[in-house]
XYZ file of C-alpha atoms in Angstrom:
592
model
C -42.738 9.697 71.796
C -41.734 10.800 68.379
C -39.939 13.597 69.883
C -37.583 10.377 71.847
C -37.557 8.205 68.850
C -37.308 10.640 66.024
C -39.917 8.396 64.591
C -43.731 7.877 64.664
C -45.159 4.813 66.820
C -47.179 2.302 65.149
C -48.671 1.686 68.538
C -49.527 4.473 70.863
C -50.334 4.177 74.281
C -52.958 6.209 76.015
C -50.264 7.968 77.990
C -46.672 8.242 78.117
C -44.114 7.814 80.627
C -42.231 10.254 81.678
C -39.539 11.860 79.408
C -36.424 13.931 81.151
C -34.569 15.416 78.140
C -30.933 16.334 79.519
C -29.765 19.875 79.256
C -27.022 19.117 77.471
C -29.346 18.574 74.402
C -31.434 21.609 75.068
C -30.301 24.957 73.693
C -31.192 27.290 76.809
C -29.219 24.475 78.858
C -31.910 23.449 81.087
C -33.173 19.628 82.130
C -37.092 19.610 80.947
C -39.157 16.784 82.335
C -42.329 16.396 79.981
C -45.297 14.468 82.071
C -48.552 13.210 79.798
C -51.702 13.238 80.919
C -54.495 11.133 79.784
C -58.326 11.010 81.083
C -58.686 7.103 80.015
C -56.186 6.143 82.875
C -55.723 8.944 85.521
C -58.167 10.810 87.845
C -58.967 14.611 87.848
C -56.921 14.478 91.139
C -53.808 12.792 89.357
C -54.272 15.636 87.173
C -54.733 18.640 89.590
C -51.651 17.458 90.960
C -49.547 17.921 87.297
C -51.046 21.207 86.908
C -49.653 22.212 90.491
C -45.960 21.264 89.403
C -46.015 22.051 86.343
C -44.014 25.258 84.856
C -45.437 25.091 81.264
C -49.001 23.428 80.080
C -48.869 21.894 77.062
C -52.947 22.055 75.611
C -53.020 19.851 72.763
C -56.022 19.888 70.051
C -56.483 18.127 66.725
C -57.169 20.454 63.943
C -59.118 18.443 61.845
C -61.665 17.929 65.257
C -63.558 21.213 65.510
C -64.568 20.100 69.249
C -61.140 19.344 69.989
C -60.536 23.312 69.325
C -63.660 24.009 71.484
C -62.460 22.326 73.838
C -59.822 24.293 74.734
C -61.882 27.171 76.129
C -65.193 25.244 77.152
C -62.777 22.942 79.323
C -59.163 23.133 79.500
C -58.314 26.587 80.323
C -60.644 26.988 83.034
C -59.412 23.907 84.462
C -56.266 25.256 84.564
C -57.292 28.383 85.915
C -59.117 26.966 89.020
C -56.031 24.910 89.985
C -53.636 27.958 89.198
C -52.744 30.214 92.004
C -53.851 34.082 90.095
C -50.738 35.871 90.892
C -48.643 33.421 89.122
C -50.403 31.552 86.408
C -48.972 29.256 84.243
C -47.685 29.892 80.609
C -49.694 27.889 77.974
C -48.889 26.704 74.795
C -51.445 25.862 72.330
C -50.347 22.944 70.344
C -52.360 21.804 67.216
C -51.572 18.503 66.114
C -52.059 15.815 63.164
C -51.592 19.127 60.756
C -50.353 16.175 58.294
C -54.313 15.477 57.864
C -54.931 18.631 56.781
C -54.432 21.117 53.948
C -55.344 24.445 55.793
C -54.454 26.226 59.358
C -55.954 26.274 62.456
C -54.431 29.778 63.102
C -57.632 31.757 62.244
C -59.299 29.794 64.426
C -57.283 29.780 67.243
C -55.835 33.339 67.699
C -58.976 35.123 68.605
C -57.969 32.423 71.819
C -54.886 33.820 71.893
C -56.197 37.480 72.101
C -58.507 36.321 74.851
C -56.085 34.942 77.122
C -53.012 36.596 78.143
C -51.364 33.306 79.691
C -51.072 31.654 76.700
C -47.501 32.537 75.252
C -47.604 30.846 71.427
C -49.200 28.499 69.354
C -47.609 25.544 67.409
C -49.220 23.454 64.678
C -47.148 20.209 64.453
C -47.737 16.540 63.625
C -46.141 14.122 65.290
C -46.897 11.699 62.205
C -44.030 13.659 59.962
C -42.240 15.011 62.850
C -42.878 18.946 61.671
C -42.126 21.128 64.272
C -42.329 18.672 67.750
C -38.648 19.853 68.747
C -40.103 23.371 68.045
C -42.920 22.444 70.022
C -40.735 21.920 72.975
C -38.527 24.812 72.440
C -41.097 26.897 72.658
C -42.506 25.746 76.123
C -38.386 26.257 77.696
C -38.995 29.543 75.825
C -42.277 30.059 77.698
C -40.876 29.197 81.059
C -37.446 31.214 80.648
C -38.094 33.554 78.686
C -41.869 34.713 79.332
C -44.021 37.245 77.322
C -46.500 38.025 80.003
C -44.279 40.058 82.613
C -42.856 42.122 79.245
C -45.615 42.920 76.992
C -49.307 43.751 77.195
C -50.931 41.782 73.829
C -54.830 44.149 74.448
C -52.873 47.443 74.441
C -49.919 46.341 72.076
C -47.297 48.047 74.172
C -44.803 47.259 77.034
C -45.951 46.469 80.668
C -44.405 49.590 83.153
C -42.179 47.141 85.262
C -40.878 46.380 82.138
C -40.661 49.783 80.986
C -39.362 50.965 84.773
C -36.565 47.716 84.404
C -35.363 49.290 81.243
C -35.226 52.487 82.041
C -32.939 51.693 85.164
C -30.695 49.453 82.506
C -30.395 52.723 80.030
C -29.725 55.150 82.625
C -26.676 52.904 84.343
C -25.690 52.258 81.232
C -25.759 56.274 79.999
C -21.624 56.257 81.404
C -21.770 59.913 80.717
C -25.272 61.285 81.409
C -25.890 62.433 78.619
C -29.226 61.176 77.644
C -27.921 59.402 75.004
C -26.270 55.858 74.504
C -23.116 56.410 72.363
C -21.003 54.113 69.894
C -18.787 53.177 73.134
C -21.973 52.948 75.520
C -23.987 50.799 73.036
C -20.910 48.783 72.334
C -20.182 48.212 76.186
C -23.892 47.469 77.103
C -23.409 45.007 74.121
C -20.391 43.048 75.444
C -21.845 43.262 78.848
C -25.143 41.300 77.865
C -24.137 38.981 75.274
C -20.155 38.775 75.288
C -19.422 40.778 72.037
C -19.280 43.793 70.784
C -21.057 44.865 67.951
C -19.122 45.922 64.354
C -19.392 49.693 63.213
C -22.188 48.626 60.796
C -24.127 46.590 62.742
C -24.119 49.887 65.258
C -25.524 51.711 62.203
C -28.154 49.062 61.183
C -29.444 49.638 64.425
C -29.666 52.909 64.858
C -31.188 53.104 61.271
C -33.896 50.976 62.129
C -35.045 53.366 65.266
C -34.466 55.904 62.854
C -37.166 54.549 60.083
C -39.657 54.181 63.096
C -39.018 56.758 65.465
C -38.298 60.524 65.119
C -36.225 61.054 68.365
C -35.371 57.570 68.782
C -31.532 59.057 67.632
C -29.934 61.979 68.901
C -26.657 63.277 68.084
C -25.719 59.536 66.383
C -26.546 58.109 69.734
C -29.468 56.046 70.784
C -31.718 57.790 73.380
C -34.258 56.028 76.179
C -36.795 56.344 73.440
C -35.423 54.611 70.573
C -33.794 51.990 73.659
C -37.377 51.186 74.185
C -38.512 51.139 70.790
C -35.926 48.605 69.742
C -36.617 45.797 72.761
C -41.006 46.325 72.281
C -40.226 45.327 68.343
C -37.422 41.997 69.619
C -40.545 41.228 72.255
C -43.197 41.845 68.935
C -40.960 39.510 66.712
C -40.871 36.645 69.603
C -37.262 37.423 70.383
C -38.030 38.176 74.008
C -35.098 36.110 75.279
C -33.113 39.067 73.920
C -34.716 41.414 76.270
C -34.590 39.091 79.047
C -30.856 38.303 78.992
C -30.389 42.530 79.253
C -32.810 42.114 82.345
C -31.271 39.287 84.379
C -27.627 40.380 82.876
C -28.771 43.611 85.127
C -29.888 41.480 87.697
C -33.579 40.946 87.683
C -35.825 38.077 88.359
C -39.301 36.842 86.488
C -40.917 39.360 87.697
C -39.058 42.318 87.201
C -37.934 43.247 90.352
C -33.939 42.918 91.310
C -32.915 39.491 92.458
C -32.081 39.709 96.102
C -28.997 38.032 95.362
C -28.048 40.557 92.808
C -28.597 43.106 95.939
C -27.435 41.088 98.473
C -24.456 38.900 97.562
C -22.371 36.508 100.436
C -20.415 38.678 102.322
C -18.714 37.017 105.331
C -18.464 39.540 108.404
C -16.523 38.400 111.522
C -16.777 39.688 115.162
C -14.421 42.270 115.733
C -14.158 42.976 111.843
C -15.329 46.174 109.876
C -15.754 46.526 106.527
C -15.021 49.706 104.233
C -15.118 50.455 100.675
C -11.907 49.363 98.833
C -9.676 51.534 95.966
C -12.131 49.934 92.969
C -15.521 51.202 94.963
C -14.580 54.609 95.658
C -13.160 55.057 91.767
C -16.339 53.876 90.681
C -18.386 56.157 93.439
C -16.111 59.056 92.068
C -17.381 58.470 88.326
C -20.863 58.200 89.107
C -20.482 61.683 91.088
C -18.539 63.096 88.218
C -21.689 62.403 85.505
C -24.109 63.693 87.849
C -22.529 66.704 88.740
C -23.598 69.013 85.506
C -21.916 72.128 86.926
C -19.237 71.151 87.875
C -19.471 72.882 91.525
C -18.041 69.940 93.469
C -21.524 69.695 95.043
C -24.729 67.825 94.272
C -27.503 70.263 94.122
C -31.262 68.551 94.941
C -32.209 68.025 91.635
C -28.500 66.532 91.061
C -28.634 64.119 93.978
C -32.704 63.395 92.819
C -31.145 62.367 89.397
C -28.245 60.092 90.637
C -30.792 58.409 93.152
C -33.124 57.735 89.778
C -32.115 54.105 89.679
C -33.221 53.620 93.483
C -37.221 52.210 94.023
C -36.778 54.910 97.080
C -34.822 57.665 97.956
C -32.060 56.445 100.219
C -30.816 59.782 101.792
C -33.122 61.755 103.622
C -32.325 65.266 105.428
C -30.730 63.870 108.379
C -27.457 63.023 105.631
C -26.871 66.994 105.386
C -25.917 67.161 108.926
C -24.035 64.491 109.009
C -21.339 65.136 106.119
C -19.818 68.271 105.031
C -21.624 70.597 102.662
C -21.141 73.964 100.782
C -22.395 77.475 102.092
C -25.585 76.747 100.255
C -26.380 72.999 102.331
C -25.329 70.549 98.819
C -23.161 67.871 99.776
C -20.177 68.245 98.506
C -17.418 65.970 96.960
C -16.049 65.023 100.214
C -19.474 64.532 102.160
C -20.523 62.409 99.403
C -17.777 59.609 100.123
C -17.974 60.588 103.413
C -21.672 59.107 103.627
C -20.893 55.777 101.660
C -17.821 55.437 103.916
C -19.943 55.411 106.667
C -23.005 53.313 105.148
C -20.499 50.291 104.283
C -19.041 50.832 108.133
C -22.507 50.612 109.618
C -24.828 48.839 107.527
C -22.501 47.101 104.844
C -26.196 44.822 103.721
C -27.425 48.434 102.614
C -24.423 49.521 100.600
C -24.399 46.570 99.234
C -27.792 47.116 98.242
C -27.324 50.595 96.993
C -24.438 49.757 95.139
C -26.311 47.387 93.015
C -29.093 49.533 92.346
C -26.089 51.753 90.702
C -25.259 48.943 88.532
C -21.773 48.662 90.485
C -20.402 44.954 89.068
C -21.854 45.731 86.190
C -20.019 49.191 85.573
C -17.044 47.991 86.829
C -16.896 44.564 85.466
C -16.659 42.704 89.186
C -18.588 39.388 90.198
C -20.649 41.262 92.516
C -20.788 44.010 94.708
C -19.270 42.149 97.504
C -16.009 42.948 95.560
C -15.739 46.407 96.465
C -15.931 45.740 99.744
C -12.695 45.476 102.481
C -13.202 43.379 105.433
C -10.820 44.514 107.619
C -8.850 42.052 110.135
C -9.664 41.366 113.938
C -8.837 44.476 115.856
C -7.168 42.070 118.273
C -4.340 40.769 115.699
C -4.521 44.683 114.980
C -3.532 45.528 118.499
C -0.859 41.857 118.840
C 1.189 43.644 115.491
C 0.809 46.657 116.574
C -0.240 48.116 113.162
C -3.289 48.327 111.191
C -4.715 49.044 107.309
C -7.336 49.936 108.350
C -9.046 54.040 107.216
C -12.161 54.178 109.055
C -12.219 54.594 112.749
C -15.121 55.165 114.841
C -15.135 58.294 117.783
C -18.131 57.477 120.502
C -19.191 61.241 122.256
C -20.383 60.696 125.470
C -21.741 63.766 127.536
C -24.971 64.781 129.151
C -27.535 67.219 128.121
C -26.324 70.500 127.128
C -22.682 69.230 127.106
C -22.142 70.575 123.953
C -21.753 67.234 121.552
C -23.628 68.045 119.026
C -21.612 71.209 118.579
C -18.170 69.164 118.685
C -19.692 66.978 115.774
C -21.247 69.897 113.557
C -17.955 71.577 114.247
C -16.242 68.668 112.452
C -17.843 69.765 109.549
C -16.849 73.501 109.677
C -19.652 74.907 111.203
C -19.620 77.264 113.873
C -22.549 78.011 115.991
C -23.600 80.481 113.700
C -23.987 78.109 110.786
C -24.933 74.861 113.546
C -28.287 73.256 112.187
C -31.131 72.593 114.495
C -32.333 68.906 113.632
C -28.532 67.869 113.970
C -27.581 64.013 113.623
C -26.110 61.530 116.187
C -23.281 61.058 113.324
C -20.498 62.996 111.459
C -17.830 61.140 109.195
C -15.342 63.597 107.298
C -11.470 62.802 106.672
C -8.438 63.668 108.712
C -4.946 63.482 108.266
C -2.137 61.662 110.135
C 1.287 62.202 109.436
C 0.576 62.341 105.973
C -2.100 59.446 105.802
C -6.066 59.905 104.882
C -8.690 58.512 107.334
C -11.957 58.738 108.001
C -12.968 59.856 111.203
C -16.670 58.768 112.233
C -18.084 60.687 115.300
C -21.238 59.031 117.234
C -23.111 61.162 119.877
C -24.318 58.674 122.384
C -27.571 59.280 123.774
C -26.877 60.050 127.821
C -28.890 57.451 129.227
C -26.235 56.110 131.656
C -27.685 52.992 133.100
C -28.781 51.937 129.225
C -25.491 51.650 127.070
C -25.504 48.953 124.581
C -22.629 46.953 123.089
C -22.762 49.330 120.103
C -22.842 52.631 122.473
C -19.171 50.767 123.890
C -17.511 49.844 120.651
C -15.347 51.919 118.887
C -11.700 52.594 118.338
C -11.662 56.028 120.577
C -13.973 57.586 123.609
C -14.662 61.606 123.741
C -16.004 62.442 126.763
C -17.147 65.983 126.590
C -17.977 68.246 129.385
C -19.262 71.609 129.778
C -16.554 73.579 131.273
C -18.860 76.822 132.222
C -21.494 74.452 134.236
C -20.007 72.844 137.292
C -22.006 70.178 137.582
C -21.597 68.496 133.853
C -17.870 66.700 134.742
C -19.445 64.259 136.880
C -21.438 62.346 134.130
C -17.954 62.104 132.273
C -16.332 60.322 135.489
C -19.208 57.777 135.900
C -18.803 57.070 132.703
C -14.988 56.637 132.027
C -15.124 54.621 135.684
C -18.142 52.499 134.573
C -17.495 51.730 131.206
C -13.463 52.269 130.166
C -11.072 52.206 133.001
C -10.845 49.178 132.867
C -10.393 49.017 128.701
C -8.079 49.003 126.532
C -9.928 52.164 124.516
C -8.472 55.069 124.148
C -10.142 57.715 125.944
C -10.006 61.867 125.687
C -11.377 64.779 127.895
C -13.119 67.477 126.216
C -13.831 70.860 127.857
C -16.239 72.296 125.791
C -17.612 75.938 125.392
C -13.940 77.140 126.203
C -14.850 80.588 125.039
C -16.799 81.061 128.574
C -15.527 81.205 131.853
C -14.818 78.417 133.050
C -15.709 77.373 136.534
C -15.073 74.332 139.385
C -16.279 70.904 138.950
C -18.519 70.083 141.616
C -16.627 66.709 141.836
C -14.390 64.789 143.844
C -11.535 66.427 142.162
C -10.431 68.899 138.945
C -10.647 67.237 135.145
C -7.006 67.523 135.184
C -6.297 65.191 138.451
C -8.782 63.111 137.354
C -6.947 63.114 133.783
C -3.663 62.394 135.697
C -4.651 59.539 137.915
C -6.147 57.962 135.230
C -3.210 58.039 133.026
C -5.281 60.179 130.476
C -4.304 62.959 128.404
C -5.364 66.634 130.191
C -8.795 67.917 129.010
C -8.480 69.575 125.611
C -9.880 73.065 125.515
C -12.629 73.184 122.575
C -15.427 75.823 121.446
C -17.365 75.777 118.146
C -18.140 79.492 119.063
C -15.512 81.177 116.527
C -15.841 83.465 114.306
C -14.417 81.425 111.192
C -14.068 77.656 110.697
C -13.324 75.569 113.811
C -10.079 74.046 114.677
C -9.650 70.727 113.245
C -6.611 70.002 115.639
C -8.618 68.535 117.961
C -10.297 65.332 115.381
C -6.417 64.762 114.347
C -5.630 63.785 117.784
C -8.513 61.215 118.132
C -7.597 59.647 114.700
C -4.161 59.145 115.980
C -5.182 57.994 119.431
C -7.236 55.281 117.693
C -4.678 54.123 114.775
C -2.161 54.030 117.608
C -3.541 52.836 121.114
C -1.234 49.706 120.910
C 1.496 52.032 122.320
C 2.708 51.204 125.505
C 3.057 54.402 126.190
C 0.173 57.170 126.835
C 0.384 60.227 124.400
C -0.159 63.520 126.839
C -0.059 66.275 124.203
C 1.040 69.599 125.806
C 1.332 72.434 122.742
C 4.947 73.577 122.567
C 6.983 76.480 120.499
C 6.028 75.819 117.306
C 2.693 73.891 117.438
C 4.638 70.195 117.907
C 3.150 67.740 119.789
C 5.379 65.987 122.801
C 5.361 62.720 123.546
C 5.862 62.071 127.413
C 6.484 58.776 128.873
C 4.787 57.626 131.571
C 7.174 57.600 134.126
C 7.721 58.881 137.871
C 9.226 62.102 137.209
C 6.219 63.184 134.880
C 5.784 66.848 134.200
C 2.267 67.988 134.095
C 1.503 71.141 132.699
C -2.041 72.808 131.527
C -1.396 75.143 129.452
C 1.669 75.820 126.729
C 5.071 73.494 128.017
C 8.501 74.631 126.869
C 9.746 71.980 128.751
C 11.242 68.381 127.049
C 11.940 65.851 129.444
């Protein structure tokens, strides 16, 4: 009531009504509803029921009443405790009143409380007779609710909790733009204007760093503030009671009361419609590049283990597992390189854009580069139908589906992809391979999926894509047939794209054991003739072969087929589909 009428009452009631004190008139912005409680005209039930709802406890004693001051710990607390669920108590404030009757402090008294239990965040000693701290009263109890001690800071062991630590690790190390170890004058100065809108002056920097300095012996290294002294410096604002400090770093990097990131920090809106893909946009690959660029030390192009360990620091789990290495290119040695490293966040945001989201914050990605939220870096691209009515796209990712039975040799013509040759082919292969092509001058990805041969069990997701390989063994005459049922079952009747592969070309190849040759079955179909491929070379495999089915899906609007016969000079020919078609096999001379 005094706190309302910025006077004392000359008649007090045995309970108040309820006070709502507008957020406008708070300084942390927030609505606060205060609720009294008094034992002369409510029941323990009435009261269970506040305790249940409430976000902050209040425990008021007089501290001229000894009792009143046992009665805090004989009665109160425990109360509160039984009607408290244990894994999220409520933060207490111990509030001594009528300190205008008095001459000395409670505070002797009551910390040894405050040592005893760790849910009570602060005492205040107020009197609501001279008005002496009540507004500080209430402060406090926002404070306790917003800005709590208890996930941050262990009172027994006089140290930081490790979530906390573990959160600001994390913050340093997204913040640590080079990798250095260190947090420079630009680093501090950015992490600065990122968590409280301003950067600090060139003395304040110092001030800082001199304080570490006084405390800590390698809290400063080469003028730069290391994890250490990063630590050091938010354990003394938490020791001083200026934990909303360190709590507007921890939700600024998008964590919730408990230290653990907001989901929607990790997962912002991101609207998805059928027949849309998404792919990383100009702004998500820079900022992929520079986070690839600190974390490769020797500058090899390639993350080594330990590299790709350190760049995954800021992750609760390691997101790539071994299955990533055969699905992107690598070096001689098996380290992604440069190029496989895009390559696998290319195809992450293409399959599972909720994950790169995901992973993207974990990097610190709208943070870094100053967007709303990850969601920013992220291209949805238009229905493939309007795609296919304008007969253009923007789109740079396009998906491949392999179809082919056992033994067909698809998990060659993906490794190959990646410039391996049988000799360099890994054993546990995977059922994808993403790496770039180029068409007539333009970079795309390519993204190759080996569909498992279980013919009478495709899904949707087996059936959509932009292109269809069907890949046969040419040296077994029985492996064509799966091919045909396939194409016949599946895409005659689409408007897909769709390519014949004879694999293992460097063996002899034999008859079909089908109605009729690949090549017929090519022609009647109004398909190009069955490309000749082998991975079993003695250098790097043609990549001739992946340009083709990049261009087949950019352009399948065409209304006419491309058949690509290999002329003088390595050009491809264009034929239109008309009566007076010349078919040729092998090398064509021929222009109609």
């Amino acid at each position: 009531m005094s706190l309302v009428s910025e006077e004392f009452p000359d008649l007090v009631p045995y309970r108040a009504e309820e006070i709502t004190i507008p957020a406008d008139v708070t300084p942390e912005r927030v609505p606060t509803h205060i609720v009294d409680y008094s034992e002369a005209e409510q029941t323990d039930e009435q009261l269970f029921q506040e305790i249940s709802k409430a976000n902050v406890i209040c425990i008021v004693y007089s501290v001229n009443n000894k009792k009143s001051i046992e009665k805090v710990t004989s009665h109160w607390i425990p109360l509160i405790t039984e009607n408290t669920d244990k894994d999220s108590r409520v933060p207490l404030i111990l509030v001594g009143n009528k300190s205008d009757l008095v001459e000395h402090s409670s505070m002797e008294t009551v910390l040894p409380i405050m040592n005893q239990y760790s849910e009570i965040e602060t005492c205040v000693e107020c009197s609501a007779k001279n008005l002496k701290n009540i507004s500080e009263l209430f402060y406090y109890a926002q404070k306790a609710v917003l800005h709590p001690t208890g996930p941050l800071y262990c009172p027994e062991k006089k140290d930081m909790k490790p979530l906390c630590v573990k959160a600001l690790a994390r913050i340093f190390k997204v913040s640590d733009l080079d990798n250095d170890g260190i947090l420079n004058d630009n680093e501090l100065n950015f992490f600065q204007r990122t968590c409280f809108n301003t950067p600090l002056e060139h003395q304040a920097l110092e001030d800082v760093k001199n304080v570490v300095r006084k405390n800590l012996i390698d809290g400063v290294h080469d003028n730069g503030l290391t994890l250490k002294g990063f630590l050091f410096l938010h354990m003394l604002f938490i020791q001083r009671g200026r934990h909303e400090t360190t709590w507007t770093v921890l939700r600024r990097f998008g964590y919730d009361d408990d230290l653990e990131l907001n989901q929607d920090y990790l997962f912002p809106p991101l609207k998805v419609p059928p027949d849309c893909t998404t792919e990383l946009n100009y702004n998500a690959y820079l900022f992929l590049q520079s986070v690839f660029d600190k974390h490769d030390k020797d500058r090899d192009c390639a993350l080594s283990p330990e590299e790709l360990e350190d760049l995954f620091d800021v992750f609760p789990y390691m997101p790539w597992g071994a299955d990533v290495n055969n699905t992107v290119c690598t070096n001689e040695r098996g380290w992604i390189t440069y190029q496989g490293y895009l390559s696998q966040w290319t195809l992450t945001t293409y399959l599972d854009v909720q994950r790169c989201l995901e992973y993207l914050g974990y990097l610190g990605y709208s943070i870094i580069a100053e967007q709303e939220s990850q969601a920013d870096g992220i291209t949805v691209t238009r229905d493939k139908k309007i795609d296919l009515q304008k007969k253009q796209t923007q789109r740079s990712v396009f998906r491949c589906n392999v179809f082919g039975e056992v033994g067909s040799g698809k998990s060659g013509f993906l490794q190959a992809f990646l410039g391996r040759n049988l000799s360099v082919s890994r054993k546990n292969t995977s059922y994808y391979a993403i790496s770039t092509t180029y068409v007539y001058g333009q970079e795309k990805y390519l993204l190759l999926h080996e569909v498992f041969p279980d013919f009478d069990y495709l899904s949707d997701s087996d059936l959509a894509c932009d292109v269809v390989c069907l890949v046969y063994d040419a040296s077994n005459p029985y492996s064509f047939e799966y091919c045909a049922k396939v194409f016949k079952q599946y895409f005659m009747d689409s408007k897909t794209p769709c390519m014949m592969i004879a694999a293992k070309s460097d063996l002899p190849e034999v008859k079909q054991m089908y109605g009729c040759s690949p090549l017929e079955f090519c022609r009647r179909h109004k398909m190009p003739p069955p490309q000749s491929f082998t991975c079993n070379t003695a250098g790097d495999p043609s990549r001739e072969i992946y340009t083709k089915l990049t261009t087949m899906a950019m352009y399948p609007y065409h209304d006419m087929f491309f058949y690509w016969l290999h002329a003088a000079g390595d050009i491809w020919i264009y034929i239109f589909p008309c009566s007076f078609i010349l078919w040729a096999k092998e090398t064509c001379r021929a222009f109609l």
